mmCIF file of C-alpha atoms in Angstrom:
data_model
loop_
_atom_site.group_PDB
_atom_site.id
_atom_site.type_symbol
_atom_site.label_atom_id
_atom_site.label_comp_id
_atom_site.label_asym_id
_atom_site.label_seq_id
_atom_site.Cartn_x
_atom_site.Cartn_y
_atom_site.Cartn_z
ATOM 1 C CA MET Q 17 92.092 143.451 124.591
ATOM 2 C CA GLY Q 18 92.509 144.348 120.918
ATOM 3 C CA LYS Q 19 90.188 143.957 117.956
ATOM 4 C CA ARG Q 20 88.783 140.617 116.916
ATOM 5 C CA PRO Q 21 86.156 139.598 114.432
ATOM 6 C CA VAL Q 22 82.673 139.278 115.868
ATOM 7 C CA ILE Q 23 81.303 135.873 114.943
ATOM 8 C CA GLY Q 24 77.726 135.301 115.902
ATOM 9 C CA TRP Q 25 75.309 132.425 115.448
ATOM 10 C CA LYS Q 26 74.342 133.545 111.946
ATOM 11 C CA ASP Q 27 77.997 133.883 110.918
ATOM 12 C CA THR Q 28 78.732 130.388 112.212
ATOM 13 C CA ILE Q 29 75.845 128.886 110.229
ATOM 14 C CA GLU Q 30 76.921 130.726 107.071
ATOM 15 C CA ARG Q 31 80.503 129.601 107.591
ATOM 16 C CA ALA Q 32 79.382 125.973 107.780
ATOM 17 C CA TYR Q 33 78.122 126.227 104.198
ATOM 18 C CA VAL Q 34 81.256 127.767 102.703
ATOM 19 C CA GLN Q 35 84.081 126.369 104.833
ATOM 20 C CA LYS Q 36 84.888 122.983 106.298
ATOM 21 C CA PRO Q 37 85.937 122.772 109.950
ATOM 22 C CA LEU Q 38 89.629 122.339 110.662
ATOM 23 C CA LEU Q 39 88.675 120.260 113.714
ATOM 24 C CA HIS Q 40 85.475 118.270 114.156
ATOM 25 C CA VAL Q 41 84.844 116.138 117.256
ATOM 26 C CA GLU Q 42 81.935 113.734 116.835
ATOM 27 C CA HIS Q 43 80.284 111.622 119.564
ATOM 28 C CA LEU Q 44 83.588 111.364 121.435
ATOM 29 C CA GLU Q 45 83.675 108.982 124.388
ATOM 30 C CA ILE Q 46 86.733 108.429 126.597
ATOM 31 C CA SER Q 47 86.894 105.649 129.183
ATOM 32 C CA ARG Q 48 89.367 104.000 131.461
ATOM 33 C CA THR Q 49 90.943 101.082 129.636
ATOM 34 C CA GLY Q 50 92.521 98.356 131.727
ATOM 35 C CA ALA Q 51 95.111 95.944 130.412
ATOM 36 C CA GLY Q 52 93.735 94.316 127.282
ATOM 37 C CA ALA Q 53 90.459 96.232 127.465
ATOM 38 C CA SER Q 54 88.985 97.700 124.297
ATOM 39 C CA GLY Q 55 85.789 99.494 123.390
ATOM 40 C CA SER Q 56 83.290 100.830 125.910
ATOM 41 C CA GLY Q 57 81.913 97.461 126.915
ATOM 42 C CA ASN Q 58 84.472 96.818 129.638
ATOM 43 C CA GLY Q 59 82.073 97.613 132.426
ATOM 44 C CA SER Q 60 83.582 100.992 133.305
ATOM 45 C CA ASN Q 61 81.726 104.274 133.259
ATOM 46 C CA PRO Q 62 82.950 106.664 130.529
ATOM 47 C CA LEU Q 63 84.879 109.692 131.768
ATOM 48 C CA LEU Q 64 83.181 111.746 129.080
ATOM 49 C CA ARG Q 65 80.610 110.838 126.463
ATOM 50 C CA ASP Q 66 78.938 112.137 123.306
ATOM 51 C CA VAL Q 67 81.139 115.236 122.985
ATOM 52 C CA ASN Q 68 80.460 117.090 119.737
ATOM 53 C CA PHE Q 69 81.876 120.367 118.441
ATOM 54 C CA SER Q 70 83.659 121.926 115.475
ATOM 55 C CA VAL Q 71 86.363 124.567 115.163
ATOM 56 C CA TYR Q 72 86.706 126.474 111.903
ATOM 57 C CA PRO Q 73 89.955 127.908 110.483
ATOM 58 C CA GLY Q 74 90.887 131.194 112.142
ATOM 59 C CA GLU Q 75 88.484 130.809 115.061
ATOM 60 C CA ILE Q 76 89.197 131.053 118.754
ATOM 61 C CA VAL Q 77 86.874 128.583 120.484
ATOM 62 C CA ALA Q 78 86.783 128.116 124.245
ATOM 63 C CA LEU Q 79 85.840 124.775 125.798
ATOM 64 C CA THR Q 80 84.770 125.463 129.370
ATOM 65 C CA GLY Q 81 83.284 123.579 132.301
ATOM 66 C CA PRO Q 82 83.935 122.651 135.946
ATOM 67 C CA SER Q 83 87.073 120.852 137.059
ATOM 68 C CA GLY Q 84 86.961 117.134 136.290
ATOM 69 C CA CYS Q 85 84.391 117.351 133.488
ATOM 70 C CA GLY Q 86 86.829 116.130 130.820
ATOM 71 C CA LYS Q 87 88.042 119.332 129.143
ATOM 72 C CA SER Q 88 91.719 118.408 129.369
ATOM 73 C CA LEU Q 89 90.978 114.811 128.384
ATOM 74 C CA THR Q 90 89.370 116.131 125.220
ATOM 75 C CA ALA Q 91 92.420 118.282 124.465
ATOM 76 C CA HIS Q 92 94.811 115.375 125.036
ATOM 77 C CA ALA Q 93 92.715 113.123 122.811
ATOM 78 C CA ILE Q 94 92.871 115.673 119.983
ATOM 79 C CA ALA Q 95 96.681 115.744 120.274
ATOM 80 C CA GLY Q 96 97.031 111.974 120.693
ATOM 81 C CA MET Q 97 98.489 112.343 124.182
ATOM 82 C CA LEU Q 98 96.057 110.435 126.377
ATOM 83 C CA ASP Q 99 97.460 108.583 129.359
ATOM 84 C CA PRO Q 100 97.867 104.827 128.684
ATOM 85 C CA SER Q 101 95.215 104.098 131.322
ATOM 86 C CA VAL Q 102 92.475 105.826 129.287
ATOM 87 C CA GLY Q 103 91.466 105.752 125.652
ATOM 88 C CA VAL Q 104 88.899 106.780 123.072
ATOM 89 C CA THR Q 105 86.186 104.124 123.174
ATOM 90 C CA GLN Q 106 83.686 105.662 120.768
ATOM 91 C CA GLY Q 107 83.430 108.505 118.302
ATOM 92 C CA CYS Q 108 85.729 110.276 115.842
ATOM 93 C CA ILE Q 109 88.114 113.216 115.804
ATOM 94 C CA TYR Q 110 88.469 114.723 112.344
ATOM 95 C CA TYR Q 111 91.401 117.010 111.653
ATOM 96 C CA ASN Q 112 91.336 118.629 108.227
ATOM 97 C CA GLY Q 113 88.698 116.092 107.176
ATOM 98 C CA GLU Q 114 90.575 112.954 108.309
ATOM 99 C CA ASP Q 115 89.758 110.809 111.327
ATOM 100 C CA ILE Q 116 92.980 110.874 113.349
ATOM 101 C CA ILE Q 117 92.019 108.454 116.122
ATOM 102 C CA PRO Q 118 93.328 105.367 114.234
ATOM 103 C CA PHE Q 119 96.739 107.004 113.652
ATOM 104 C CA HIS Q 120 99.786 105.013 114.750
ATOM 105 C CA GLU Q 121 102.374 106.760 116.915
ATOM 106 C CA GLN Q 122 104.589 107.855 114.039
ATOM 107 C CA ARG Q 123 101.713 109.685 112.369
ATOM 108 C CA TRP Q 124 100.707 111.234 115.690
ATOM 109 C CA GLN Q 125 104.242 112.524 116.151
ATOM 110 C CA ARG Q 126 104.229 114.031 112.690
ATOM 111 C CA LEU Q 127 100.845 115.660 113.351
ATOM 112 C CA ARG Q 128 102.112 117.173 116.608
ATOM 113 C CA ARG Q 129 105.344 118.239 114.929
ATOM 114 C CA GLU Q 130 103.727 119.984 111.968
ATOM 115 C CA ASP Q 131 100.055 120.791 112.618
ATOM 116 C CA ILE Q 132 98.817 120.587 116.224
ATOM 117 C CA ALA Q 133 100.501 122.216 119.222
ATOM 118 C CA LEU Q 134 99.293 121.538 122.760
ATOM 119 C CA LEU Q 135 100.357 123.765 125.651
ATOM 120 C CA ILE Q 136 99.474 121.881 128.838
ATOM 121 C CA GLN Q 137 99.450 123.043 132.441
ATOM 122 C CA GLN Q 138 102.491 120.903 133.319
ATOM 123 C CA SER Q 139 104.424 121.867 130.185
ATOM 124 C CA LEU Q 140 107.176 123.738 132.068
ATOM 125 C CA SER Q 141 108.828 120.387 132.743
ATOM 126 C CA GLY Q 142 109.487 120.247 128.999
ATOM 127 C CA LEU Q 143 112.437 122.640 129.345
ATOM 128 C CA ASN Q 144 115.871 121.269 130.224
ATOM 129 C CA PRO Q 145 117.077 123.349 133.215
ATOM 130 C CA ILE Q 146 120.783 123.009 132.321
ATOM 131 C CA ARG Q 147 120.601 124.046 128.657
ATOM 132 C CA THR Q 148 120.193 127.612 127.467
ATOM 133 C CA VAL Q 149 116.990 128.755 125.832
ATOM 134 C CA ARG Q 150 119.031 129.332 122.658
ATOM 135 C CA ALA Q 151 120.256 125.717 122.581
ATOM 136 C CA GLN Q 152 116.785 124.300 123.155
ATOM 137 C CA LEU Q 153 115.067 126.502 120.590
ATOM 138 C CA THR Q 154 117.817 125.704 118.094
ATOM 139 C CA ASP Q 155 117.119 122.004 118.585
ATOM 140 C CA THR Q 156 113.478 122.721 117.795
ATOM 141 C CA LEU Q 157 114.451 124.602 114.644
ATOM 142 C CA ARG Q 158 116.519 121.685 113.439
ATOM 143 C CA LEU Q 159 113.487 119.434 113.796
ATOM 144 C CA HIS Q 160 111.440 121.844 111.717
ATOM 145 C CA ARG Q 161 114.141 123.096 109.332
ATOM 146 C CA ARG Q 162 111.964 123.143 106.241
ATOM 147 C CA ARG Q 163 109.257 125.273 107.835
ATOM 148 C CA GLN Q 164 111.788 127.468 109.623
ATOM 149 C CA MET Q 165 113.620 128.308 106.396
ATOM 150 C CA HIS Q 166 110.348 129.390 104.798
ATOM 151 C CA ALA Q 167 109.602 131.642 107.763
ATOM 152 C CA GLN Q 168 113.124 133.091 107.644
ATOM 153 C CA LYS Q 169 112.624 134.297 104.066
ATOM 154 C CA GLU Q 170 109.517 136.200 105.125
ATOM 155 C CA GLN Q 171 111.094 137.375 108.342
ATOM 156 C CA GLY Q 172 114.260 138.812 106.766
ATOM 157 C CA GLN Q 173 116.770 140.505 108.974
ATOM 158 C CA ALA Q 174 114.416 142.975 110.679
ATOM 159 C CA ASP Q 175 115.021 141.600 114.138
ATOM 160 C CA LEU Q 176 118.824 141.639 114.230
ATOM 161 C CA ALA Q 177 118.966 144.886 116.234
ATOM 162 C CA PRO Q 178 120.609 144.177 119.617
ATOM 163 C CA SER Q 179 118.916 144.935 122.922
ATOM 164 C CA HIS Q 180 120.518 147.672 125.035
ATOM 165 C CA THR Q 181 119.435 146.192 128.357
ATOM 166 C CA ALA Q 182 120.382 142.556 127.804
ATOM 167 C CA SER Q 183 124.061 142.961 128.710
ATOM 168 C CA GLN Q 184 123.188 144.985 131.820
ATOM 169 C CA GLN Q 185 120.883 142.246 133.089
ATOM 170 C CA THR Q 186 123.396 139.512 132.286
ATOM 171 C CA HIS Q 187 126.222 141.197 134.258
ATOM 172 C CA ARG Q 188 124.102 141.282 137.421
ATOM 173 C CA ARG Q 189 124.463 137.553 137.962
ATOM 174 C CA GLN Q 190 127.371 136.727 140.253
ATOM 175 C CA GLY Q 191 128.653 134.116 142.690
ATOM 176 C CA VAL Q 192 127.418 130.557 142.368
ATOM 177 C CA MET Q 193 125.068 131.453 139.533
ATOM 178 C CA SER Q 194 127.919 132.890 137.455
ATOM 179 C CA ARG Q 195 130.132 129.854 137.981
ATOM 180 C CA MET Q 196 127.235 127.578 137.047
ATOM 181 C CA ARG Q 197 126.704 129.581 133.885
ATOM 182 C CA GLN Q 198 130.354 129.238 132.889
ATOM 183 C CA VAL Q 199 130.236 125.474 133.214
ATOM 184 C CA LEU Q 200 126.940 125.192 131.371
ATOM 185 C CA ASN Q 201 128.039 127.557 128.599
ATOM 186 C CA ARG Q 202 131.083 125.412 127.928
ATOM 187 C CA ALA Q 203 128.941 122.268 127.876
ATOM 188 C CA THR Q 204 126.559 123.935 125.419
ATOM 189 C CA GLU Q 205 129.429 124.845 123.090
ATOM 190 C CA LEU Q 206 130.709 121.281 123.146
ATOM 191 C CA ALA Q 207 127.189 120.034 122.374
ATOM 192 C CA GLY Q 208 126.933 122.295 119.323
ATOM 193 C CA GLY Q 209 124.315 124.715 120.663
ATOM 194 C CA ARG Q 210 125.343 127.642 118.436
ATOM 195 C CA THR Q 211 123.044 129.344 115.954
ATOM 196 C CA THR Q 212 123.526 130.872 112.520
ATOM 197 C CA PRO Q 213 122.727 134.594 112.058
ATOM 198 C CA GLY Q 214 119.520 133.642 110.265
ATOM 199 C CA GLN Q 215 118.447 131.327 113.080
ATOM 200 C CA GLU Q 216 119.306 133.980 115.664
ATOM 201 C CA ALA Q 217 117.148 136.531 113.841
ATOM 202 C CA TYR Q 218 114.247 134.108 113.611
ATOM 203 C CA LEU Q 219 114.480 133.161 117.306
ATOM 204 C CA CYS Q 220 114.573 136.834 118.310
ATOM 205 C CA SER Q 221 111.493 137.434 116.186
ATOM 206 C CA LEU Q 222 109.622 134.549 117.841
ATOM 207 C CA LEU Q 223 110.524 135.700 121.338
ATOM 208 C CA ARG Q 224 109.433 139.258 120.584
ATOM 209 C CA LYS Q 225 106.128 137.988 119.258
ATOM 210 C CA VAL Q 226 105.436 136.174 122.553
ATOM 211 C CA GLY Q 227 106.116 139.337 124.532
ATOM 212 C CA PHE Q 228 109.834 139.488 125.333
ATOM 213 C CA ALA Q 229 111.406 142.945 125.002
ATOM 214 C CA ASP Q 230 114.962 141.581 125.331
ATOM 215 C CA PRO Q 231 115.122 138.347 123.322
ATOM 216 C CA GLU Q 232 118.938 138.189 123.321
ATOM 217 C CA TYR Q 233 118.939 138.057 127.119
ATOM 218 C CA ILE Q 234 116.282 135.334 127.108
ATOM 219 C CA LEU Q 235 118.223 133.274 124.549
ATOM 220 C CA SER Q 236 121.342 133.320 126.733
ATOM 221 C CA SER Q 237 119.409 132.414 129.883
ATOM 222 C CA TYR Q 238 118.781 129.040 131.489
ATOM 223 C CA PRO Q 239 115.245 128.059 132.522
ATOM 224 C CA PHE Q 240 116.189 128.186 136.215
ATOM 225 C CA GLU Q 241 116.957 131.897 135.741
ATOM 226 C CA LEU Q 242 113.481 132.666 134.403
ATOM 227 C CA SER Q 243 110.082 132.878 136.074
ATOM 228 C CA GLY Q 244 107.387 130.307 135.409
ATOM 229 C CA GLY Q 245 105.479 132.726 133.186
ATOM 230 C CA MET Q 246 108.613 133.460 131.157
ATOM 231 C CA CYS Q 247 109.315 129.755 130.709
ATOM 232 C CA GLN Q 248 105.753 129.279 129.502
ATOM 233 C CA ARG Q 249 106.283 131.938 126.835
ATOM 234 C CA VAL Q 250 109.555 130.286 125.788
ATOM 235 C CA LEU Q 251 107.664 127.030 125.285
ATOM 236 C CA LEU Q 252 105.003 128.900 123.359
ATOM 237 C CA ALA Q 253 107.711 130.279 121.048
ATOM 238 C CA ALA Q 254 109.103 126.767 120.569
ATOM 239 C CA MET Q 255 105.672 125.461 119.590
ATOM 240 C CA LEU Q 256 105.043 128.324 117.182
ATOM 241 C CA SER Q 257 108.385 127.723 115.450
ATOM 242 C CA SER Q 258 106.956 124.590 113.840
ATOM 243 C CA GLY Q 259 104.198 126.575 112.137
ATOM 244 C CA PRO Q 260 101.153 124.772 113.617
ATOM 245 C CA ARG Q 261 97.677 125.371 112.237
ATOM 246 C CA LEU Q 262 95.819 124.394 115.427
ATOM 247 C CA PHE Q 263 97.005 125.628 118.815
ATOM 248 C CA ILE Q 264 95.430 124.164 121.953
ATOM 249 C CA ALA Q 265 96.042 125.954 125.267
ATOM 250 C CA ASP Q 266 94.997 124.081 128.400
ATOM 251 C CA GLU Q 267 94.182 126.545 131.219
ATOM 252 C CA PRO Q 268 96.612 129.240 129.966
ATOM 253 C CA THR Q 269 95.508 131.765 132.627
ATOM 254 C CA THR Q 270 95.354 129.515 135.701
ATOM 255 C CA ALA Q 271 96.710 131.173 138.879
ATOM 256 C CA LEU Q 272 97.276 134.524 137.120
ATOM 257 C CA ASP Q 273 95.991 137.827 138.446
ATOM 258 C CA VAL Q 274 93.594 139.899 136.364
ATOM 259 C CA ILE Q 275 96.323 142.031 134.769
ATOM 260 C CA ASN Q 276 98.507 139.111 133.720
ATOM 261 C CA ARG Q 277 95.469 137.109 132.610
ATOM 262 C CA ASP Q 278 94.470 139.915 130.264
ATOM 263 C CA LYS Q 279 98.031 140.102 128.936
ATOM 264 C CA VAL Q 280 98.020 136.395 128.101
ATOM 265 C CA LEU Q 281 94.645 136.608 126.381
ATOM 266 C CA SER Q 282 95.719 139.683 124.429
ATOM 267 C CA LEU Q 283 98.852 137.807 123.387
ATOM 268 C CA LEU Q 284 96.775 134.907 122.065
ATOM 269 C CA LEU Q 285 94.663 137.308 120.019
ATOM 270 C CA GLN Q 286 97.796 138.821 118.513
ATOM 271 C CA LEU Q 287 99.361 135.423 117.819
ATOM 272 C CA ARG Q 288 96.234 134.361 115.944
ATOM 273 C CA GLU Q 289 96.803 137.275 113.583
ATOM 274 C CA ASP Q 290 100.585 136.909 113.319
ATOM 275 C CA PHE Q 291 100.626 133.147 112.734
ATOM 276 C CA GLU Q 292 97.157 132.601 111.205
ATOM 277 C CA LEU Q 293 96.325 130.219 114.038
ATOM 278 C CA THR Q 294 93.144 128.403 114.898
ATOM 279 C CA ILE Q 295 92.957 128.286 118.696
ATOM 280 C CA LEU Q 296 91.123 125.993 121.111
ATOM 281 C CA LEU Q 297 91.179 127.311 124.685
ATOM 282 C CA ILE Q 298 90.524 124.945 127.590
ATOM 283 C CA SER Q 299 89.412 126.747 130.739
ATOM 284 C CA HIS Q 300 87.024 126.708 133.683
ATOM 285 C CA ASP Q 301 86.761 130.505 133.378
ATOM 286 C CA ARG Q 302 83.826 130.960 131.030
ATOM 287 C CA GLN Q 303 83.511 134.685 131.690
ATOM 288 C CA GLY Q 304 87.189 135.364 131.002
ATOM 289 C CA MET Q 305 87.245 133.253 127.841
ATOM 290 C CA SER Q 306 84.126 134.956 126.484
ATOM 291 C CA ARG Q 307 86.159 138.166 126.179
ATOM 292 C CA VAL Q 308 88.420 136.710 123.488
ATOM 293 C CA ALA Q 309 86.684 133.626 122.083
ATOM 294 C CA ASP Q 310 84.486 133.746 119.013
ATOM 295 C CA ARG Q 311 82.411 130.959 120.560
ATOM 296 C CA VAL Q 312 82.257 129.479 124.062
ATOM 297 C CA LEU Q 313 81.248 125.829 124.526
ATOM 298 C CA GLU Q 314 80.463 124.326 127.916
ATOM 299 C CA MET Q 315 80.693 120.817 129.324
ATOM 300 C CA THR Q 316 78.623 119.480 132.205
ATOM 301 C CA PRO Q 317 80.134 117.928 135.356
ATOM 302 C CA GLU Q 318 79.143 114.500 133.938
ATOM 303 C CA GLY Q 319 81.365 114.945 130.888
ATOM 304 C CA ARG Q 320 78.755 115.856 128.315
ATOM 305 C CA MET Q 321 78.278 118.937 126.154
ATOM 306 C CA GLN Q 322 75.930 121.544 127.583
ATOM 307 C CA PRO Q 323 72.876 121.807 125.298
#
């Protein structure tokens, strides 16, 4: 699974004295909020209550618990992506020392664009099936041009070497698929989906870092030509292109066999090193998460933190 720093109870206590948490959740309560309802005094039972934990820079922390205990709700609250039917009714969420719960939507969007990335279980719907991976990742780069240019300077041109298998795989597609590709390729050109050499190098670097051996082939592909796991890694690359500090992965190993689960967890360990990430893992698999997480926190079925 690769090397990782061993952070025990003593290390965590010592860290608290010398380093502030990047994320601190304090007495968080989330409830259903009907039309016009506010606060927790609307007569409804909270979906989760009194959730407290901190995540320090560079840590991998796993938040575990049974299905329905509120793990995903907590993740969505941290990213400002709660469903309109629920809301934070008590408590605070501090990111980098600032309570982010009162943020208006514009500030939430900026936070998600520049600092916090959330990979959710249903995130595959975020890819447009009739646009190439290249076009969609290029759109993402344009949104984060300032950060991307900084990364390009560090990246250099090391990843410009072409793949020898990409063209072989591309030529295998025939019939209806080939005709569909021709139409979509033309539409992409008209929409301005081309990349500069620097952007191409950076995209290839990102795709290699998330485990693709043939990034040029992936860039020229459409989501409907890729497996679900491959699409998930493409989305992961898109999120990493913005240079987030906090990466939240909601059930990243669900429905995977043991071999693929270990590959995903190993990838997260490597990405922490490559991108200096702080990672919050949401999972019901406490045993699996304990293999990579510096600390494992557990929630009860009632939506509270396990003492």
